[in-house]
Amino acid sequence: MSTSFEQLQIEKSYVDKLQQLGIAESTPIQEEAIPVLLQGKDAIIQSQTGTGKTLAYLLPALQRIDASQKQLQVLVVVPTRELGMQIMQEIEKLTQGGPIRSQSLIGGAAIVRQVEKLRLHPHIVVGTPGRLLELMKLRKLTLHHVKVGIVDEVDQVFELGSMNDVEMVLKGVLRSSQMVFVSATIPQSTEQAAQRWLKEPVIIKINPSQRTAETLEHMYVVCQEREKIDTLRRLVRLIKPTSAIVFINVTDDIAEVVGKLQYVGLSVEALYGEASKQDRAKVMANFRERKFQLLLATDIAARGLDIEGVTHVFHLDPATNAEYYLHRVGRTGRMGREGTTLSIVTPKEMFILDKFEKQLGITIAPKAMYEGRLVDPAQDRSAATMRSRREAARALGGAPTRSGSAAARDGAAPSGAVRTSAAAPEARSDNGTAAVAKPAARPNGAAAGKAPSKAQRERDRKSKGAPRWLKEKQQNKED
């Protein structure tokens, strides 16, 4: 049975705000973390994405603030602008109409305006390491009165190449301050690094063996590298997700991928790392308002995002490791809702999914597109047979099949393969031997067994590769 926030000693003003937001009962991580943090103890908090970690540390931190003091009392360090803006929105919802002042200090925004706003003496600040350190060096920000220091997505903060910045920021916080490190994934290396800053921390982990939400369905389809864009297009047309995030690995490719996806008719925008704060905020606002269907992002850009209504996560590139896969799929299936994650991989990339299955204790099911639905290629013989015939025809040089886009429109051509075999099975005849495709009809009506004339061979050579309508037009002229 869930515990109410009143039972967790949360102040009535915040309980009322939570009820207005439709939040009446606490989650398991909140039940475990809030009492510990209210006691002022240092802590490491680890729980699946979408389980309510943000409220688990914000509510106790806000209660520690003395609004009568014009001093910064709570500091939240985040790895990305988007996560910082998201946490700021939660703070504003909880403190609206009250005396507590908050401010974001993230890179990409005008530092002059941030300095001006600091003169209002915010009680709680959410910032990225680089901007926080920059303001500290300018002597515009002091952390000497911070009571609670929180590092969200701590593994990402420590691994983004800004470790020196993080250390300099944390050194500005008094050793007597309460420190809280939070993430869905805290590897051993991060936990060891955290010990430098934490005093006898309480380690809070909720069901660590269940690393992804039970409401998530994991699937994959197989195609060649050159077919990935069209495969994604077909999947989107087939599934019709209300709102979905598409992940890629290389930031430099993001503009090119957006262009290709928009060219094939998909409603997509991207989170660019080099874009301004205003542009990125506009993209996120439009995505939340359903003004476009797909958000293209890298792992860093979408880290920690909580966007209501995301039903699907597509992996155009497989995640580089199991931890990144966890954070990707955590963008859907949040707070007990259902979600689907679908990886688009080449035969050479399938070993990555095998590794994720073993490391995360999950099953990633193979799927194929066939007759307007997603099917299991191992059980749906019609889909497997169609694929084997098509592959056999290609291997034997038979007549080419329809293009992927045409097949997708008709919903007839399956895509995907069982991971135990990257290659498609051969077509078989009734006696069990490999079936041989019938030889293609000779061009220009040449009879079987009769060698074409020299003139005929020359005409065939010149028309090789020409479209069918042009060949037929030439043939009609000769007839």
Coordinates of C-alpha atoms in Angstrom, one line a residue:
M1 CA 0.0 0.0 0.0
S2 CA 1.4 3.4 -0.9
T3 CA 2.2 6.0 1.7
S4 CA 0.7 9.4 1.6
F5 CA 2.9 12.5 1.6
E6 CA 1.4 13.6 4.9
Q7 CA 2.7 10.4 6.5
L8 CA 6.2 11.2 5.0
Q9 CA 6.1 14.5 6.9
I10 CA 5.8 16.7 3.9
E11 CA 4.4 20.2 4.7
K12 CA 0.8 20.8 3.9
S13 CA 1.4 23.6 1.4
Y14 CA 3.4 21.1 -0.8
V15 CA 0.9 18.3 -0.3
D16 CA -1.8 20.7 -1.6
K17 CA 0.3 21.6 -4.6
L18 CA 0.9 17.9 -5.3
Q19 CA -2.9 17.2 -5.2
Q20 CA -3.5 20.0 -7.6
L21 CA -1.0 18.3 -9.9
G22 CA -2.9 15.0 -9.5
I23 CA -0.2 13.4 -7.3
A24 CA -1.8 11.9 -4.2
E25 CA 0.4 9.0 -3.2
S26 CA 4.2 8.5 -3.1
T27 CA 6.2 6.0 -5.2
P28 CA 8.6 3.4 -3.6
I29 CA 11.7 5.6 -4.1
Q30 CA 10.0 8.6 -2.5
E31 CA 8.9 6.5 0.5
E32 CA 12.5 5.4 1.0
A33 CA 14.3 8.6 0.2
I34 CA 12.2 11.4 1.7
P35 CA 12.6 10.3 5.4
V36 CA 16.3 9.9 5.0
L37 CA 16.8 13.3 3.3
L38 CA 14.6 15.1 5.8
Q39 CA 17.0 13.9 8.5
G40 CA 19.8 15.7 6.7
K41 CA 21.8 12.6 5.8
D42 CA 24.0 12.3 2.7
A43 CA 22.6 9.8 0.2
I44 CA 23.0 8.0 -3.1
I45 CA 19.6 7.5 -4.7
Q46 CA 19.3 5.0 -7.6
S47 CA 16.0 3.9 -9.2
Q48 CA 14.6 3.2 -12.6
T49 CA 13.8 6.1 -14.8
G50 CA 10.2 7.4 -14.4
T51 CA 9.9 6.4 -10.8
G52 CA 9.7 9.9 -9.3
K53 CA 13.3 10.6 -8.2
T54 CA 13.0 14.4 -8.8
L55 CA 10.2 14.8 -6.2
A56 CA 12.1 12.5 -3.9
Y57 CA 14.9 15.0 -3.5
L58 CA 13.1 18.3 -4.2
L59 CA 10.5 18.1 -1.5
P60 CA 12.9 17.6 1.4
A61 CA 15.3 20.2 -0.1
L62 CA 12.5 22.8 -0.4
Q63 CA 11.5 22.2 3.3
R64 CA 15.1 23.0 4.4
I65 CA 14.9 26.5 2.9
D66 CA 14.5 29.5 5.2
A67 CA 12.7 32.0 2.9
S68 CA 13.5 34.9 5.3
Q69 CA 17.2 34.6 4.5
K70 CA 18.5 36.2 1.3
Q71 CA 20.9 33.5 0.6
L72 CA 21.4 30.5 -1.8
Q73 CA 20.5 27.5 0.2
V74 CA 19.9 24.6 -2.3
L75 CA 22.0 23.8 -5.3
V76 CA 21.0 21.3 -8.0
V77 CA 23.8 20.4 -10.6
V78 CA 22.6 18.8 -13.9
P79 CA 24.4 17.6 -17.0
T80 CA 22.2 19.3 -19.7
R81 CA 20.1 22.4 -20.3
E82 CA 16.9 20.4 -21.0
L83 CA 17.1 18.5 -17.7
G84 CA 17.8 21.8 -15.9
M85 CA 14.8 23.4 -17.5
Q86 CA 12.6 20.4 -16.6
I87 CA 13.6 20.5 -12.9
M88 CA 13.0 24.3 -12.9
Q89 CA 9.5 23.7 -14.1
E90 CA 8.9 21.2 -11.2
I91 CA 10.3 23.7 -8.7
E92 CA 8.1 26.5 -10.1
K93 CA 5.0 24.3 -9.8
L94 CA 5.7 23.5 -6.1
T95 CA 6.7 27.1 -5.1
Q96 CA 4.2 29.1 -7.1
G97 CA 2.6 31.8 -5.0
G98 CA 5.1 31.3 -2.2
P99 CA 8.1 33.2 -0.9
I100 CA 10.8 30.8 -2.3
R101 CA 12.8 32.2 -5.3
S102 CA 14.5 29.9 -7.8
Q103 CA 16.8 30.5 -10.8
S104 CA 18.4 28.4 -13.6
L105 CA 22.1 28.9 -14.4
I106 CA 22.6 26.9 -17.5
G107 CA 25.0 27.3 -20.5
G108 CA 23.7 28.8 -23.7
A109 CA 21.8 31.6 -21.9
A110 CA 23.0 35.2 -21.7
I111 CA 25.2 35.4 -18.7
V112 CA 24.5 39.1 -18.2
R113 CA 20.8 38.5 -17.6
Q114 CA 21.7 35.6 -15.2
V115 CA 23.9 38.0 -13.2
E116 CA 21.2 40.6 -13.0
K117 CA 18.7 38.0 -11.7
L118 CA 21.2 36.7 -9.1
R119 CA 20.7 40.1 -7.4
L120 CA 17.2 38.9 -6.4
H121 CA 19.0 36.4 -4.1
P122 CA 17.4 33.1 -5.2
H123 CA 17.0 30.4 -2.6
I124 CA 17.5 27.5 -5.0
V125 CA 19.5 27.3 -8.2
V126 CA 19.6 24.7 -10.9
G127 CA 22.7 24.8 -13.1
T128 CA 25.2 23.1 -15.3
P129 CA 28.8 22.7 -14.1
G130 CA 30.4 25.0 -16.7
R131 CA 28.1 28.0 -16.1
L132 CA 28.1 27.6 -12.3
L133 CA 31.9 27.7 -12.3
E134 CA 32.0 30.6 -14.6
L135 CA 29.8 32.7 -12.3
M136 CA 31.8 31.6 -9.3
K137 CA 35.0 32.8 -10.9
L138 CA 33.3 36.2 -11.6
R139 CA 32.4 36.3 -7.9
K140 CA 28.8 36.6 -8.8
L141 CA 27.8 33.3 -7.2
T142 CA 28.8 32.0 -3.8
L143 CA 28.0 28.6 -2.3
H144 CA 29.0 29.2 1.3
H145 CA 25.5 29.1 2.6
V146 CA 24.3 26.1 0.6
K147 CA 22.5 23.6 3.0
V148 CA 21.8 20.9 0.4
G149 CA 23.8 20.1 -2.7
I150 CA 22.2 17.7 -5.2
V151 CA 23.8 16.2 -8.4
D152 CA 21.2 14.7 -10.7
E153 CA 22.2 12.2 -13.3
V154 CA 25.4 12.0 -11.4
D155 CA 27.1 9.4 -13.7
Q156 CA 26.5 11.6 -16.7
V157 CA 27.8 14.7 -14.9
F158 CA 31.0 12.9 -14.0
E159 CA 31.5 11.5 -17.4
L160 CA 30.8 14.4 -19.7
G161 CA 34.4 15.6 -19.7
S162 CA 33.6 18.3 -17.1
M163 CA 34.9 16.5 -14.1
N164 CA 37.3 19.3 -13.2
D165 CA 34.4 21.8 -13.4
V166 CA 32.2 19.6 -11.1
E167 CA 35.0 19.2 -8.6
M168 CA 35.6 23.0 -8.5
V169 CA 31.8 23.6 -8.0
L170 CA 31.5 21.0 -5.2
K171 CA 34.6 22.4 -3.4
G172 CA 32.6 25.7 -3.1
V173 CA 30.0 23.9 -1.0
L174 CA 30.9 23.5 2.7
R175 CA 31.8 20.0 4.0
S176 CA 29.0 20.3 6.5
S177 CA 26.3 20.6 3.8
Q178 CA 24.1 17.7 2.9
M179 CA 25.0 16.1 -0.4
V180 CA 22.7 13.9 -2.5
F181 CA 23.7 12.0 -5.7
V182 CA 20.9 10.8 -7.9
S183 CA 20.6 8.6 -11.1
A184 CA 18.9 5.7 -12.7
T185 CA 22.3 4.1 -13.3
I186 CA 25.2 4.5 -10.9
P187 CA 28.2 2.3 -12.0
Q188 CA 30.9 1.3 -9.5
S189 CA 33.3 4.0 -10.7
T190 CA 30.7 6.7 -10.1
E191 CA 29.9 5.3 -6.6
Q192 CA 33.6 5.3 -5.8
A193 CA 34.0 8.9 -7.0
A194 CA 31.0 10.0 -5.0
Q195 CA 32.6 8.8 -1.8
R196 CA 34.9 11.8 -1.9
W197 CA 32.1 14.2 -1.5
L198 CA 29.6 12.2 0.7
K199 CA 29.8 11.6 4.5
E200 CA 28.6 8.1 5.5
P201 CA 26.0 8.1 2.7
V202 CA 22.8 6.1 2.9
I203 CA 22.6 4.1 -0.3
I204 CA 19.0 3.8 -1.5
K205 CA 18.3 1.5 -4.4
I206 CA 14.8 0.3 -5.3
N207 CA 14.6 -3.1 -7.0
P208 CA 18.1 -2.8 -8.6
S209 CA 17.6 -6.2 -10.4
Q210 CA 14.6 -4.7 -12.3
R211 CA 16.5 -2.1 -14.3
T212 CA 13.8 -1.3 -16.8
A213 CA 10.1 -0.7 -16.2
E214 CA 7.9 -3.8 -16.3
T215 CA 5.5 -2.0 -18.6
L216 CA 8.0 -1.7 -21.4
E217 CA 8.0 -3.9 -24.5
H218 CA 11.4 -4.3 -26.2
M219 CA 11.5 -5.2 -29.9
Y220 CA 13.8 -5.0 -32.9
V221 CA 13.8 -5.3 -36.7
V222 CA 16.7 -6.0 -39.0
C223 CA 17.6 -4.3 -42.2
Q224 CA 20.7 -3.1 -44.1
E225 CA 22.3 0.2 -43.2
R226 CA 21.1 1.9 -46.3
E227 CA 17.5 0.9 -45.5
K228 CA 17.3 2.3 -41.9
I229 CA 15.7 5.6 -42.8
D230 CA 13.0 3.9 -44.9
T231 CA 12.5 1.2 -42.3
L232 CA 11.9 3.9 -39.7
R233 CA 9.4 5.6 -42.1
R234 CA 7.5 2.3 -42.6
L235 CA 7.5 1.6 -38.8
V236 CA 6.1 5.1 -38.0
R237 CA 3.4 4.7 -40.8
L238 CA 2.5 1.3 -39.4
I239 CA 2.5 2.0 -35.7
K240 CA 1.3 5.6 -35.8
P241 CA 2.9 6.6 -32.5
T242 CA 1.3 9.6 -30.8
S243 CA 4.7 11.0 -29.7
A244 CA 8.1 9.3 -30.1
I245 CA 11.8 9.9 -29.6
V246 CA 14.3 8.7 -32.1
F247 CA 17.9 8.2 -30.9
I248 CA 21.1 8.4 -32.9
N249 CA 24.7 8.2 -31.7
V250 CA 26.7 10.8 -33.7
T251 CA 25.9 14.5 -33.1
D252 CA 27.5 15.5 -36.4
D253 CA 24.9 13.4 -38.4
I254 CA 21.8 14.9 -36.8
A255 CA 21.2 17.6 -39.4
E256 CA 21.6 15.1 -42.2
V257 CA 19.3 12.6 -40.6
V258 CA 16.6 15.2 -39.9
G259 CA 16.7 16.3 -43.6
K260 CA 16.3 12.7 -44.7
L261 CA 13.5 11.9 -42.4
Q262 CA 11.6 15.1 -43.4
Y263 CA 12.3 14.3 -47.0
V264 CA 10.4 10.9 -46.7
G265 CA 7.5 12.7 -45.1
L266 CA 8.0 12.3 -41.4
S267 CA 7.1 15.0 -38.9
V268 CA 10.4 15.4 -37.0
E269 CA 12.6 18.0 -35.3
A270 CA 15.9 17.7 -33.5
L271 CA 17.7 18.7 -30.3
Y272 CA 20.9 20.3 -31.6
G273 CA 23.7 20.6 -29.1
E274 CA 25.0 23.8 -30.7
A275 CA 21.5 25.4 -30.8
S276 CA 20.8 28.4 -28.5
K277 CA 18.8 27.9 -25.3
Q278 CA 15.8 29.6 -26.8
D279 CA 15.8 27.4 -29.9
R280 CA 16.1 24.2 -27.8
A281 CA 13.4 25.4 -25.5
K282 CA 11.1 26.1 -28.4
V283 CA 11.7 22.6 -29.9
M284 CA 10.9 21.0 -26.5
A285 CA 7.8 23.1 -26.0
N286 CA 6.5 22.3 -29.5
F287 CA 7.2 18.6 -28.9
R288 CA 5.2 18.6 -25.6
E289 CA 2.4 20.4 -27.4
R290 CA 2.3 17.7 -30.1
K291 CA 3.2 20.1 -33.0
F292 CA 5.4 17.4 -34.5
Q293 CA 5.5 13.6 -34.0
L294 CA 9.2 12.6 -33.7
L295 CA 12.0 14.1 -31.6
L296 CA 15.4 13.2 -32.9
A297 CA 18.1 13.3 -30.2
T298 CA 21.4 12.0 -29.0
D299 CA 21.8 10.3 -25.6
I300 CA 23.2 13.4 -23.9
A301 CA 20.5 15.8 -25.2
A302 CA 17.6 13.6 -24.0
R303 CA 19.2 12.5 -20.7
G304 CA 16.6 12.6 -17.9
L305 CA 13.8 14.2 -19.9
D306 CA 10.3 13.5 -18.6
I307 CA 7.9 14.2 -21.5
E308 CA 4.3 13.1 -20.8
G309 CA 2.7 11.0 -23.5
V310 CA 5.8 9.6 -25.2
T311 CA 4.6 6.1 -26.3
H312 CA 7.6 4.9 -28.3
V313 CA 11.4 5.1 -28.4
F314 CA 13.1 4.2 -31.7
H315 CA 16.9 3.4 -31.9
L316 CA 18.1 4.4 -35.3
D317 CA 21.5 3.6 -34.0
P318 CA 21.9 1.0 -31.2
A319 CA 22.9 2.5 -27.8
T320 CA 26.7 2.4 -27.2
N321 CA 26.2 0.5 -23.9
A322 CA 23.6 -1.0 -21.6
E323 CA 23.5 2.1 -19.4
Y324 CA 22.6 4.4 -22.3
Y325 CA 20.0 1.9 -23.4
L326 CA 18.4 2.1 -20.0
H327 CA 18.2 5.9 -20.1
R328 CA 16.9 5.9 -23.7
V329 CA 14.0 3.5 -23.0
G330 CA 13.3 5.3 -19.8
R331 CA 11.7 8.1 -21.8
T332 CA 8.6 6.0 -22.2
G333 CA 6.7 3.6 -19.9
R334 CA 7.1 6.1 -17.0
M335 CA 5.2 6.0 -13.7
G336 CA 3.5 2.7 -14.6
R337 CA 2.4 3.6 -18.1
E338 CA 2.9 1.3 -21.0
G339 CA 5.7 2.0 -23.5
T340 CA 7.4 0.4 -26.5
T341 CA 11.0 0.6 -27.6
L342 CA 12.1 -0.6 -31.0
S343 CA 15.7 -1.0 -32.3
I344 CA 16.5 -0.8 -36.0
V345 CA 19.7 -2.8 -36.5
T346 CA 21.8 -4.4 -39.2
P347 CA 22.8 -8.0 -39.0
K348 CA 26.3 -6.9 -37.8
E349 CA 24.8 -5.0 -34.9
M350 CA 22.6 -7.7 -33.6
F351 CA 25.3 -8.9 -31.1
I352 CA 24.8 -5.6 -29.3
L353 CA 21.2 -6.5 -28.5
D354 CA 22.3 -10.0 -27.3
K355 CA 24.7 -8.2 -24.9
F356 CA 21.9 -5.9 -23.6
E357 CA 19.6 -8.8 -23.0
K358 CA 22.2 -10.6 -20.8
Q359 CA 23.3 -7.4 -18.9
L360 CA 19.8 -6.1 -18.3
G361 CA 17.9 -9.3 -17.9
I362 CA 15.4 -8.4 -20.6
T363 CA 14.1 -10.0 -23.8
I364 CA 14.2 -8.0 -27.0
A365 CA 11.8 -9.7 -29.4
P366 CA 12.4 -9.9 -33.2
K367 CA 9.7 -8.3 -35.4
A368 CA 8.9 -8.0 -39.1
M369 CA 6.5 -5.8 -41.0
Y370 CA 4.0 -7.8 -43.0
E371 CA 0.5 -7.0 -44.4
G372 CA 0.1 -3.9 -42.2
R373 CA 1.1 -5.4 -38.9
L374 CA 4.2 -6.3 -36.8
V375 CA 4.7 -10.0 -36.7
D376 CA 7.0 -12.5 -35.1
P377 CA 9.1 -13.8 -38.1
A378 CA 9.8 -17.1 -36.3
Q379 CA 6.1 -17.9 -35.9
D380 CA 4.4 -16.2 -38.9
R381 CA 5.5 -18.5 -41.7
S382 CA 3.9 -16.4 -44.4
A383 CA 6.2 -13.5 -43.5
A384 CA 9.3 -15.7 -43.3
T385 CA 8.4 -17.3 -46.6
M386 CA 7.9 -14.0 -48.4
R387 CA 11.2 -12.8 -47.2
S388 CA 13.1 -16.0 -48.1
R389 CA 11.6 -15.9 -51.6
R390 CA 12.6 -12.3 -52.1
E391 CA 16.2 -12.9 -50.8
A392 CA 16.5 -16.0 -53.0
A393 CA 15.4 -14.1 -56.1
R394 CA 17.9 -11.4 -55.4
A395 CA 20.7 -13.9 -54.9
L396 CA 19.9 -15.8 -58.1
G397 CA 19.6 -12.6 -60.2
G398 CA 15.8 -12.9 -60.7
A399 CA 13.5 -10.0 -61.5
P400 CA 13.8 -7.2 -59.0
T401 CA 11.1 -6.8 -56.4
R402 CA 9.2 -3.6 -55.7
S403 CA 11.1 -0.8 -54.0
G404 CA 10.9 -0.7 -50.2
S405 CA 8.7 2.4 -50.3
A406 CA 6.2 0.9 -52.7
A407 CA 6.1 -2.3 -50.6
A408 CA 5.6 -0.3 -47.5
R409 CA 2.6 1.5 -49.0
D410 CA 1.0 -1.8 -49.9
G411 CA 2.0 -3.3 -46.5
A412 CA 3.2 -6.5 -48.2
A413 CA 7.0 -6.7 -47.8
P414 CA 8.2 -7.9 -44.4
S415 CA 11.3 -6.6 -42.8
G416 CA 13.2 -8.2 -39.9
A417 CA 14.8 -11.5 -39.1
V418 CA 15.3 -13.8 -36.2
R419 CA 18.5 -12.9 -34.5
T420 CA 19.8 -16.5 -34.4
S421 CA 20.5 -16.2 -38.2
A422 CA 21.4 -12.9 -39.9
A423 CA 20.9 -14.3 -43.3
A424 CA 17.5 -15.2 -44.7
P425 CA 16.8 -18.9 -45.2
E426 CA 16.8 -20.3 -48.7
A427 CA 13.5 -21.0 -50.5
R428 CA 12.9 -24.8 -50.5
S429 CA 11.1 -27.0 -53.1
D430 CA 8.7 -29.8 -52.2
N431 CA 11.6 -32.4 -52.0
G432 CA 13.5 -30.2 -49.5
T433 CA 16.2 -29.0 -51.9
A434 CA 17.0 -25.4 -52.6
A435 CA 14.5 -23.9 -55.0
V436 CA 16.0 -22.4 -58.2
A437 CA 14.4 -19.3 -59.7
K438 CA 13.1 -19.6 -63.2
P439 CA 15.4 -17.9 -65.7
A440 CA 14.2 -14.5 -66.7
A441 CA 12.5 -14.2 -70.1
R442 CA 15.0 -13.3 -72.9
P443 CA 14.8 -9.6 -73.9
N444 CA 13.2 -8.5 -77.1
G445 CA 11.5 -11.8 -77.6
A446 CA 14.7 -13.9 -78.3
A447 CA 13.7 -17.6 -78.4
A448 CA 15.1 -20.0 -75.8
G449 CA 18.2 -21.9 -77.1
K450 CA 18.8 -19.5 -80.0
A451 CA 21.7 -17.2 -79.7
P452 CA 20.9 -13.5 -80.3
S453 CA 22.3 -11.8 -83.3
K454 CA 25.3 -9.4 -83.1
A455 CA 22.9 -6.4 -83.7
Q456 CA 20.6 -7.7 -81.0
R457 CA 23.5 -8.0 -78.5
E458 CA 24.5 -4.4 -79.2
R459 CA 21.0 -3.1 -78.7
D460 CA 20.8 -5.0 -75.4
R461 CA 24.1 -3.6 -74.3
K462 CA 23.0 0.0 -75.0
S463 CA 19.7 -0.4 -73.3
K464 CA 21.1 -2.1 -70.1
G465 CA 19.9 -0.3 -67.1
A466 CA 17.2 1.7 -69.0
P467 CA 13.7 1.9 -67.4
R468 CA 11.2 -0.6 -68.4
W469 CA 8.9 1.8 -70.3
L470 CA 11.9 2.9 -72.5
K471 CA 12.8 -0.7 -73.3
E472 CA 9.1 -1.5 -74.2
K473 CA 9.0 1.6 -76.5
Q474 CA 12.2 0.5 -78.3
Q475 CA 10.8 -3.0 -78.7
N476 CA 7.5 -1.7 -80.2
K477 CA 9.5 0.4 -82.7
E478 CA 11.4 -2.7 -83.8
D479 CA 8.2 -4.8 -84.1

